[in-house]
């Protein structure tokens, strides 16, 4: 029975840029999506199954997991020594796995990291999962920021009304302008009545009619 022909780490002359820049991580990322049907139907899994090299399958999945905490997320070092450190094993043992008929590095190719120019390894399938996770992270952060902004505007509206400017508090555009001024001038301080009044005076609006 013939085995599937598999390539090892590609020797890429014109290396592509990894789509995630240096410094991008997923600190709170505790899982990644594994499309198990696609994995079980992949050439890599079928080839490992044919020669019953389940150890390499386990190593490949470990690589996919460990790369989630690398910088940038979703990549691994290009050097065998650093790969061995990442996998918590002696270099000689890791190189032995790399010399097997099917390598744990199947599907990993060289890429250049945006921002540093460092050469690392990326895996197309892992990159897709990583980009999906980053997209979720960004959307989650946007939703969180929007909720925080709505809460801040609500509190500010109430404060303006308590100061004695009910008409201004009822003006959404004015409250947003005052919110922006406070962010620019007191980004980390408490929004005390004195600071809010200072912002109102700066905007030229201190209408205390109820």
XYZ file of N, CA and C in Angstrom:
630
model
N 0.852 -1.193 0.000
C 0.000 0.000 0.000
C 0.888 1.243 0.000
N 0.642 2.144 -0.902
C 1.495 3.327 -1.027
C 1.132 4.350 0.026
N 2.099 5.156 0.380
C 1.877 6.226 1.347
C 1.770 7.552 0.625
N 1.131 8.517 1.290
C 0.989 9.847 0.704
C 2.319 10.567 0.775
N 2.710 11.215 -0.310
C 3.964 11.962 -0.332
C 3.778 13.274 0.416
N 4.627 13.479 1.435
C 4.511 14.682 2.252
C 5.819 15.453 2.226
N 5.717 16.765 2.151
C 6.902 17.610 2.174
C 7.168 18.077 3.588
N 8.424 18.437 3.834
C 8.782 18.982 5.133
C 8.727 20.510 5.042
N 9.411 21.206 5.963
C 9.361 22.665 5.962
C 9.828 23.187 4.617
N 9.008 24.010 3.994
C 9.315 24.518 2.662
C 10.506 25.454 2.690
N 11.350 25.349 1.690
C 12.469 26.261 1.534
C 12.002 27.387 0.622
N 11.432 28.417 1.224
C 10.818 29.490 0.459
C 11.822 30.610 0.238
N 12.062 30.928 -1.037
C 12.994 32.007 -1.355
C 12.360 33.366 -1.093
N 11.168 33.565 -1.609
C 10.441 34.817 -1.409
C 9.384 34.561 -0.343
N 9.778 34.708 0.913
C 8.894 34.330 2.017
C 7.717 35.287 2.156
N 6.528 34.757 2.370
C 5.364 35.617 2.576
C 5.408 36.245 3.963
N 4.717 37.349 4.120
C 4.606 37.973 5.435
C 3.478 37.310 6.209
N 3.737 37.038 7.461
C 2.699 36.474 8.309
C 1.644 37.563 8.551
N 0.350 37.247 8.441
C -0.687 38.275 8.521
C -0.908 38.888 9.896
N -0.226 38.370 10.911
C -0.359 38.921 12.261
C 0.987 39.523 12.658
N 1.043 40.795 13.061
C 2.324 41.433 13.379
C 2.920 40.954 14.684
N 4.193 41.242 14.864
C 4.880 40.901 16.111
C 4.199 41.613 17.271
N 4.171 40.946 18.412
C 3.560 41.536 19.596
C 2.106 41.158 19.784
N 1.492 40.574 18.758
C 0.081 40.193 18.857
C -0.028 38.837 19.531
N -0.748 38.816 20.661
C -0.892 37.578 21.404
C -2.347 37.415 21.832
N -2.653 36.239 22.344
C -3.990 35.939 22.846
C -3.831 35.419 24.275
N -3.574 36.361 25.197
C -3.260 35.957 26.561
C -4.381 35.146 27.209
N -5.635 35.514 26.937
C -6.760 34.822 27.571
C -7.327 33.721 26.682
N -6.595 33.407 25.618
C -7.053 32.409 24.654
C -6.742 31.020 25.201
N -7.765 30.261 25.606
C -7.535 28.964 26.231
C -7.946 27.793 25.344
N -8.365 28.054 24.131
C -8.743 26.973 23.227
C -8.620 27.463 21.783
N -8.597 26.537 20.842
C -8.642 26.903 19.432
C -9.561 25.922 18.725
N -10.127 26.366 17.624
C -11.053 25.526 16.886
C -10.284 24.436 16.135
N -10.709 23.229 16.295
C -10.130 22.123 15.538
C -11.230 21.550 14.650
N -11.096 21.781 13.362
C -12.072 21.239 12.421
C -11.745 19.758 12.239
N -12.318 18.944 13.111
C -11.887 17.552 13.214
C -12.155 16.742 11.940
N -13.231 17.063 11.214
C -13.515 16.324 9.983
C -12.411 16.584 8.955
N -12.066 17.863 8.772
C -11.006 18.214 7.828
C -9.678 17.602 8.268
N -9.436 17.586 9.583
C -8.189 17.006 10.087
C -8.121 15.507 9.800
N -9.205 14.805 10.074
C -9.223 13.359 9.856
C -9.175 12.984 8.379
N -9.572 13.922 7.508
C -9.536 13.676 6.072
C -8.269 14.218 5.419
N -7.410 14.833 6.200
C -6.197 15.440 5.640
C -5.189 14.392 5.209
N -4.332 14.760 4.258
C -3.260 13.874 3.803
C -2.333 13.518 4.960
N -2.090 14.500 5.834
C -1.196 14.271 6.965
C -1.728 13.148 7.856
N -2.985 13.245 8.264
C -3.542 12.231 9.162
C -3.620 10.868 8.479
N -4.025 10.858 7.207
C -4.141 9.589 6.495
C -2.787 8.907 6.355
N -1.749 9.729 6.111
C -0.415 9.147 5.965
C 0.084 8.590 7.296
N -0.144 9.332 8.380
C 0.257 8.847 9.701
C -0.514 7.581 10.064
N -1.783 7.563 9.705
C -2.612 6.394 9.997
C -2.110 5.173 9.233
N -1.685 5.397 7.989
C -1.240 4.290 7.147
C -0.006 3.607 7.711
N 0.901 4.396 8.296
C 2.117 3.805 8.863
C 2.024 3.700 10.394
N 0.853 4.022 10.917
C 0.569 3.924 12.349
C 1.573 4.708 13.197
N 1.853 5.934 12.749
C 2.748 6.810 13.510
C 1.893 7.815 14.293
N 1.258 7.314 15.340
C 0.377 8.168 16.141
C 1.173 9.153 16.986
N 2.422 8.859 17.222
C 3.272 9.767 17.994
C 3.427 11.096 17.259
N 3.614 11.030 15.949
C 3.761 12.248 15.160
C 2.453 13.043 15.148
N 1.323 12.344 15.111
C 0.028 13.029 15.176
C -0.073 13.824 16.481
N 0.319 13.178 17.573
C 0.272 13.855 18.867
C 1.198 15.052 18.924
N 2.378 14.922 18.336
C 3.335 16.028 18.315
C 2.801 17.189 17.481
N 2.160 16.875 16.355
C 1.605 17.921 15.502
C 0.522 18.707 16.249
N -0.359 17.997 16.949
C -1.408 18.669 17.708
C -0.818 19.478 18.863
N 0.279 18.980 19.441
C 0.953 19.733 20.494
C 1.539 21.023 19.939
N 2.125 20.957 18.743
C 2.646 22.166 18.091
C 1.539 23.182 17.874
N 0.397 22.712 17.391
C -0.732 23.612 17.136
C -1.175 24.296 18.428
N -1.100 23.546 19.533
C -1.510 24.106 20.822
C -0.476 25.094 21.347
N 0.794 24.711 21.293
C 1.843 25.566 21.844
C 2.018 26.862 21.054
N 1.725 26.836 19.763
C 1.910 28.046 18.957
C 0.896 29.128 19.334
N -0.148 28.757 20.073
C -1.140 29.737 20.486
C -0.596 30.707 21.530
N 0.519 30.348 22.170
C 1.117 31.239 23.166
C 2.428 31.842 22.673
N 2.699 31.709 21.374
C 3.917 32.268 20.798
C 3.693 33.714 20.350
N 4.781 34.380 19.985
C 4.724 35.764 19.513
C 5.379 35.851 18.140
N 4.577 36.193 17.108
C 3.138 36.406 17.175
C 2.383 35.086 17.286
N 1.172 35.175 17.758
C 0.349 33.996 17.990
C 0.172 33.212 16.690
N 0.230 31.883 16.783
C 0.030 31.031 15.614
C 1.291 30.662 14.873
N 2.457 31.108 15.355
C 3.724 30.774 14.693
C 4.600 29.962 15.641
N 5.645 29.354 15.069
C 6.646 28.653 15.880
C 8.027 29.052 15.381
N 9.066 28.873 16.192
C 10.420 29.222 15.752
C 10.831 28.395 14.535
N 11.714 28.949 13.735
C 12.196 28.238 12.549
C 13.377 27.333 12.877
N 14.051 27.579 13.993
C 15.255 26.829 14.338
C 14.895 25.581 15.143
N 15.431 24.430 14.774
C 15.148 23.184 15.505
C 15.441 23.272 17.001
N 16.529 23.957 17.374
C 16.871 24.063 18.789
C 15.744 24.748 19.565
N 15.223 25.849 19.021
C 14.145 26.582 19.697
C 12.843 25.780 19.662
N 12.650 25.032 18.595
C 11.470 24.158 18.540
C 11.542 23.105 19.641
N 12.730 22.545 19.833
C 12.914 21.528 20.868
C 12.644 22.113 22.250
N 13.128 23.335 22.483
C 12.853 23.983 23.766
C 11.347 24.157 23.957
N 10.674 24.596 22.898
C 9.235 24.813 22.973
C 8.500 23.509 23.268
N 9.015 22.414 22.723
C 8.389 21.104 22.916
C 8.891 20.392 24.173
N 9.778 21.046 24.918
C 10.298 20.500 26.187
C 10.957 19.142 26.003
N 11.845 19.061 25.019
C 12.579 17.819 24.808
C 13.985 18.114 24.287
N 14.915 17.169 24.453
C 16.280 17.381 23.948
C 16.274 17.554 22.428
N 17.242 18.321 21.945
C 17.332 18.593 20.509
C 17.487 17.292 19.719
N 18.320 16.390 20.178
C 18.568 15.147 19.439
C 17.269 14.354 19.259
N 16.460 14.337 20.295
C 15.196 13.597 20.202
C 14.254 14.275 19.211
N 14.181 15.620 19.264
C 13.307 16.353 18.339
C 13.761 16.152 16.901
N 15.073 16.229 16.660
C 15.578 16.038 15.306
C 15.291 14.626 14.814
N 15.224 13.688 15.735
C 14.854 12.332 15.336
C 13.437 12.280 14.789
N 12.528 13.012 15.417
C 11.153 13.078 14.911
C 11.116 13.762 13.541
N 11.956 14.785 13.360
C 11.960 15.515 12.093
C 12.482 14.655 10.944
N 13.262 13.629 11.271
C 13.801 12.757 10.232
C 12.842 11.611 9.879
N 11.747 11.530 10.579
C 10.807 10.449 10.280
C 10.169 10.637 8.905
N 9.599 9.554 8.396
C 8.980 9.594 7.066
C 7.947 10.699 6.981
N 7.199 10.895 8.046
C 6.238 11.986 8.129
C 6.668 12.857 9.308
N 6.919 14.127 9.042
C 7.442 15.023 10.056
C 6.312 15.739 10.801
N 6.504 16.022 12.084
C 5.521 16.820 12.822
C 5.366 18.222 12.236
N 6.367 18.641 11.434
C 6.324 19.969 10.830
C 5.619 19.976 9.475
N 4.941 18.892 9.148
C 4.194 18.871 7.891
C 3.209 20.040 7.860
N 3.228 20.774 6.770
C 2.308 21.899 6.604
C 2.846 23.229 7.094
N 3.986 23.214 7.790
C 4.579 24.462 8.286
C 5.546 25.012 7.249
N 5.446 26.286 6.952
C 6.319 26.931 5.962
C 6.934 28.194 6.554
N 8.033 28.599 5.969
C 8.723 29.797 6.453
C 7.936 31.052 6.100
N 8.006 32.033 7.003
C 7.359 33.319 6.753
C 8.165 34.408 7.446
N 7.919 35.636 7.040
C 8.606 36.778 7.648
C 7.612 37.540 8.517
N 8.044 37.914 9.714
C 7.167 38.562 10.671
C 7.158 40.075 10.460
N 5.974 40.643 10.356
C 5.825 42.086 10.192
C 6.320 42.784 11.461
N 7.155 43.780 11.277
C 7.633 44.569 12.417
C 9.025 44.206 12.874
N 9.421 42.942 12.679
C 10.753 42.519 13.128
C 11.575 41.914 11.995
N 10.917 41.384 10.972
C 11.630 40.725 9.889
C 12.111 39.343 10.266
N 11.784 38.877 11.478
C 12.201 37.546 11.918
C 11.578 36.463 11.038
N 12.339 35.420 10.788
C 11.834 34.281 10.030
C 11.301 33.248 11.011
N 10.023 32.899 10.878
C 9.398 31.892 11.717
C 8.618 30.938 10.820
N 7.908 30.014 11.412
C 7.121 29.058 10.642
C 5.636 29.293 10.889
N 4.862 29.158 9.830
C 3.412 29.282 9.912
C 2.771 28.058 9.267
N 1.559 27.772 9.665
C 0.797 26.663 9.109
C -0.528 27.228 8.611
N -0.868 26.977 7.375
C -2.055 27.569 6.763
C -3.306 27.328 7.594
N -3.516 26.102 8.040
C -4.721 25.776 8.805
C -4.704 26.470 10.163
N -3.555 26.465 10.804
C -3.441 27.116 12.105
C -3.646 28.622 11.964
N -3.125 29.203 10.891
C -3.290 30.636 10.657
C -4.757 31.000 10.506
N -5.512 30.172 9.799
C -6.952 30.429 9.642
C -7.648 30.450 10.991
N -7.298 29.489 11.841
C -7.894 29.415 13.177
C -7.482 30.624 14.011
N -6.209 31.017 13.894
C -5.689 32.148 14.653
C -6.375 33.446 14.249
N -6.522 33.669 12.956
C -7.187 34.887 12.482
C -8.637 34.929 12.946
N -9.284 33.779 12.975
C -10.654 33.717 13.463
C -10.711 34.093 14.942
N -9.746 33.595 15.726
C -9.702 33.907 17.151
C -9.417 35.387 17.383
N -8.516 35.962 16.581
C -8.209 37.388 16.712
C -9.412 38.249 16.337
N -10.141 37.814 15.316
C -11.343 38.538 14.914
C -12.360 38.537 16.043
N -12.527 37.374 16.685
C -13.445 37.286 17.821
C -12.971 38.191 18.951
N -11.661 38.183 19.208
C -11.093 39.013 20.267
C -11.365 40.485 20.002
N -11.134 40.928 18.755
C -11.339 42.336 18.410
C -12.811 42.727 18.518
N -13.694 41.848 18.064
C -15.122 42.135 18.166
C -15.560 42.190 19.621
N -15.006 41.291 20.425
C -15.336 41.281 21.852
C -14.872 42.576 22.507
N -13.653 43.022 22.154
C -13.132 44.265 22.715
C -13.958 45.458 22.260
N -14.406 45.447 20.994
C -15.248 46.537 20.489
C -16.573 46.586 21.254
N -17.173 45.409 21.460
C -18.439 45.367 22.203
C -18.242 45.851 23.642
N -17.140 45.438 24.241
C -16.853 45.840 25.616
C -16.636 47.350 25.696
N -15.881 47.903 24.717
C -15.633 49.347 24.701
C -16.932 50.118 24.486
N -17.793 49.604 23.610
C -19.073 50.269 23.348
C -19.947 50.268 24.602
N -19.975 49.147 25.314
C -20.751 49.067 26.552
C -20.206 50.033 27.598
N -18.886 50.091 27.720
C -18.278 51.000 28.685
C -18.579 52.453 28.341
N -18.563 52.756 27.033
C -18.864 54.127 26.607
C -20.313 54.494 26.913
N -21.237 53.560 26.650
C -22.646 53.821 26.944
C -22.857 54.069 28.443
N -22.186 53.282 29.261
C -22.304 53.459 30.697
C -21.718 54.795 31.140
N -20.560 55.168 30.550
C -19.922 56.440 30.894
C -20.809 57.623 30.495
N -21.423 57.538 29.321
C -22.311 58.617 28.867
C -23.543 58.722 29.760
N -24.053 57.571 30.174
C -25.223 57.579 31.052
C -24.894 58.231 32.395
N -23.721 57.881 32.948
C -23.317 58.486 34.225
C -23.071 59.977 34.070
N -22.464 60.363 32.952
C -22.167 61.775 32.717
C -23.459 62.566 32.549
N -24.392 61.996 31.825
C -25.690 62.658 31.633
C -26.350 62.925 32.981
N -26.282 61.943 33.858
C -26.875 62.084 35.184
C -26.141 63.143 35.994
N -24.801 63.172 35.872
C -24.007 64.152 36.613
C -24.312 65.571 36.156
N -24.419 65.763 34.840
C -24.735 67.090 34.312
C -26.106 67.545 34.822
N -27.025 66.629 34.846
C -28.369 66.968 35.344
C -28.324 67.316 36.823
N -27.529 66.588 37.611
C -27.422 66.853 39.041
C -26.736 68.180 39.315
N -25.805 68.556 38.420
C -25.154 69.856 38.569
C -26.166 70.985 38.397
N -27.210 70.729 37.640
C -28.252 71.730 37.459
C -28.522 72.112 36.028
N -28.032 71.306 35.064
C -28.233 71.618 33.652
C -29.054 70.514 32.999
N -30.312 70.481 33.340
C -31.186 69.436 32.831
C -31.328 69.510 31.318
N -31.391 70.740 30.778
C -31.531 70.899 29.328
C -30.326 70.347 28.571
N -29.127 70.649 29.110
C -27.910 70.147 28.459
C -27.801 68.635 28.595
N -28.221 68.118 29.731
C -28.164 66.675 29.942
C -29.059 65.934 28.962
N -30.085 66.602 28.485
C -31.018 65.972 27.549
C -30.541 66.057 26.102
N -29.392 66.716 25.893
C -28.848 66.882 24.539
C -27.754 65.820 24.307
N -28.036 64.749 23.551
C -27.049 63.671 23.353
C -25.747 64.174 22.747
N -25.823 65.079 21.788
C -24.603 65.567 21.130
C -23.723 66.311 22.131
N -24.341 67.104 22.981
C -23.577 67.847 23.983
C -22.902 66.902 24.967
N -23.614 65.889 25.414
C -23.046 64.937 26.371
C -21.854 64.211 25.760
N -21.939 63.871 24.478
C -20.824 63.207 23.797
C -19.624 64.144 23.703
N -19.860 65.424 23.388
C -18.766 66.404 23.307
C -18.095 66.579 24.660
N -18.882 66.633 25.710
C -18.327 66.780 27.059
C -17.552 65.520 27.446
N -18.081 64.372 27.076
C -17.391 63.095 27.320
C -16.024 63.086 26.641
N -15.968 63.550 25.407
C -14.697 63.583 24.667
C -13.714 64.540 25.343
N -14.208 65.686 25.789
C -13.321 66.656 26.452
C -12.737 66.052 27.725
N -13.552 65.378 28.501
C -13.077 64.757 29.729
C -12.059 63.654 29.447
N -12.278 62.896 28.371
C -11.308 61.867 27.987
C -9.964 62.477 27.623
N -10.001 63.599 26.910
C -8.762 64.260 26.484
C -8.011 64.885 27.652
N -8.733 65.428 28.625
C -8.101 66.185 29.700
C -7.932 65.407 31.000
N -8.814 64.462 31.254
C -8.718 63.638 32.460
C -8.984 62.174 32.103
N -8.074 61.593 31.297
C -8.320 60.221 30.816
C -8.354 59.167 31.913
N -7.669 59.440 33.025
C -7.589 58.431 34.085
C -8.178 58.912 35.404
N -8.576 60.174 35.472
C -9.083 60.699 36.730
C -10.584 60.509 36.888
N -11.054 60.673 38.122
C -12.483 60.600 38.391
C -13.195 61.811 37.807
N -14.410 61.602 37.400
C -15.195 62.691 36.811
C -15.948 63.418 37.924
N -15.203 64.237 38.637
C -15.789 64.989 39.732
C -16.657 66.116 39.188
N -17.501 66.658 40.042
C -18.365 67.762 39.634
C -17.548 68.958 39.159
N -16.414 69.207 39.828
C -15.556 70.335 39.447
C -15.010 70.142 38.039
N -14.570 68.944 37.714
C -14.012 68.683 36.385
C -15.104 68.735 35.316
N -16.251 68.215 35.641
C -17.360 68.271 34.673
C -17.746 69.716 34.411
N -17.814 70.515 35.464
C -18.152 71.935 35.293
C -17.077 72.654 34.492
N -15.815 72.277 34.713
C -14.705 72.857 33.934
C -14.890 72.572 32.450
N -15.273 71.351 32.140
C -15.517 70.999 30.746
C -16.694 71.748 30.164
N -17.731 71.908 30.944
C -18.902 72.649 30.474
C -18.548 74.101 30.186
N -17.730 74.683 31.059
C -17.308 76.078 30.843
C -16.420 76.192 29.609
N -15.572 75.170 29.396
C -14.712 75.182 28.206
C -15.561 75.137 26.942
N -16.609 74.340 26.973
C -17.494 74.241 25.813
C -18.396 75.472 25.674
N -18.330 76.364 26.658
C -19.128 77.576 26.587
C -20.590 77.340 26.870
N -20.890 76.311 27.631
C -22.285 75.974 27.910
C -22.445 75.690 29.385
N -23.001 76.612 30.095
C -23.309 76.429 31.504
C -24.739 76.895 31.757
N -25.625 76.289 31.026
C -27.043 76.601 31.130
C -27.625 75.830 32.319
N -28.004 76.564 33.370
C -28.499 75.907 34.568
C -30.033 75.939 34.663
N -30.674 76.213 33.532
C -32.130 76.180 33.561
C -32.618 74.727 33.659
N -33.643 74.513 34.409
C -34.220 73.192 34.543
C -35.382 73.046 33.566
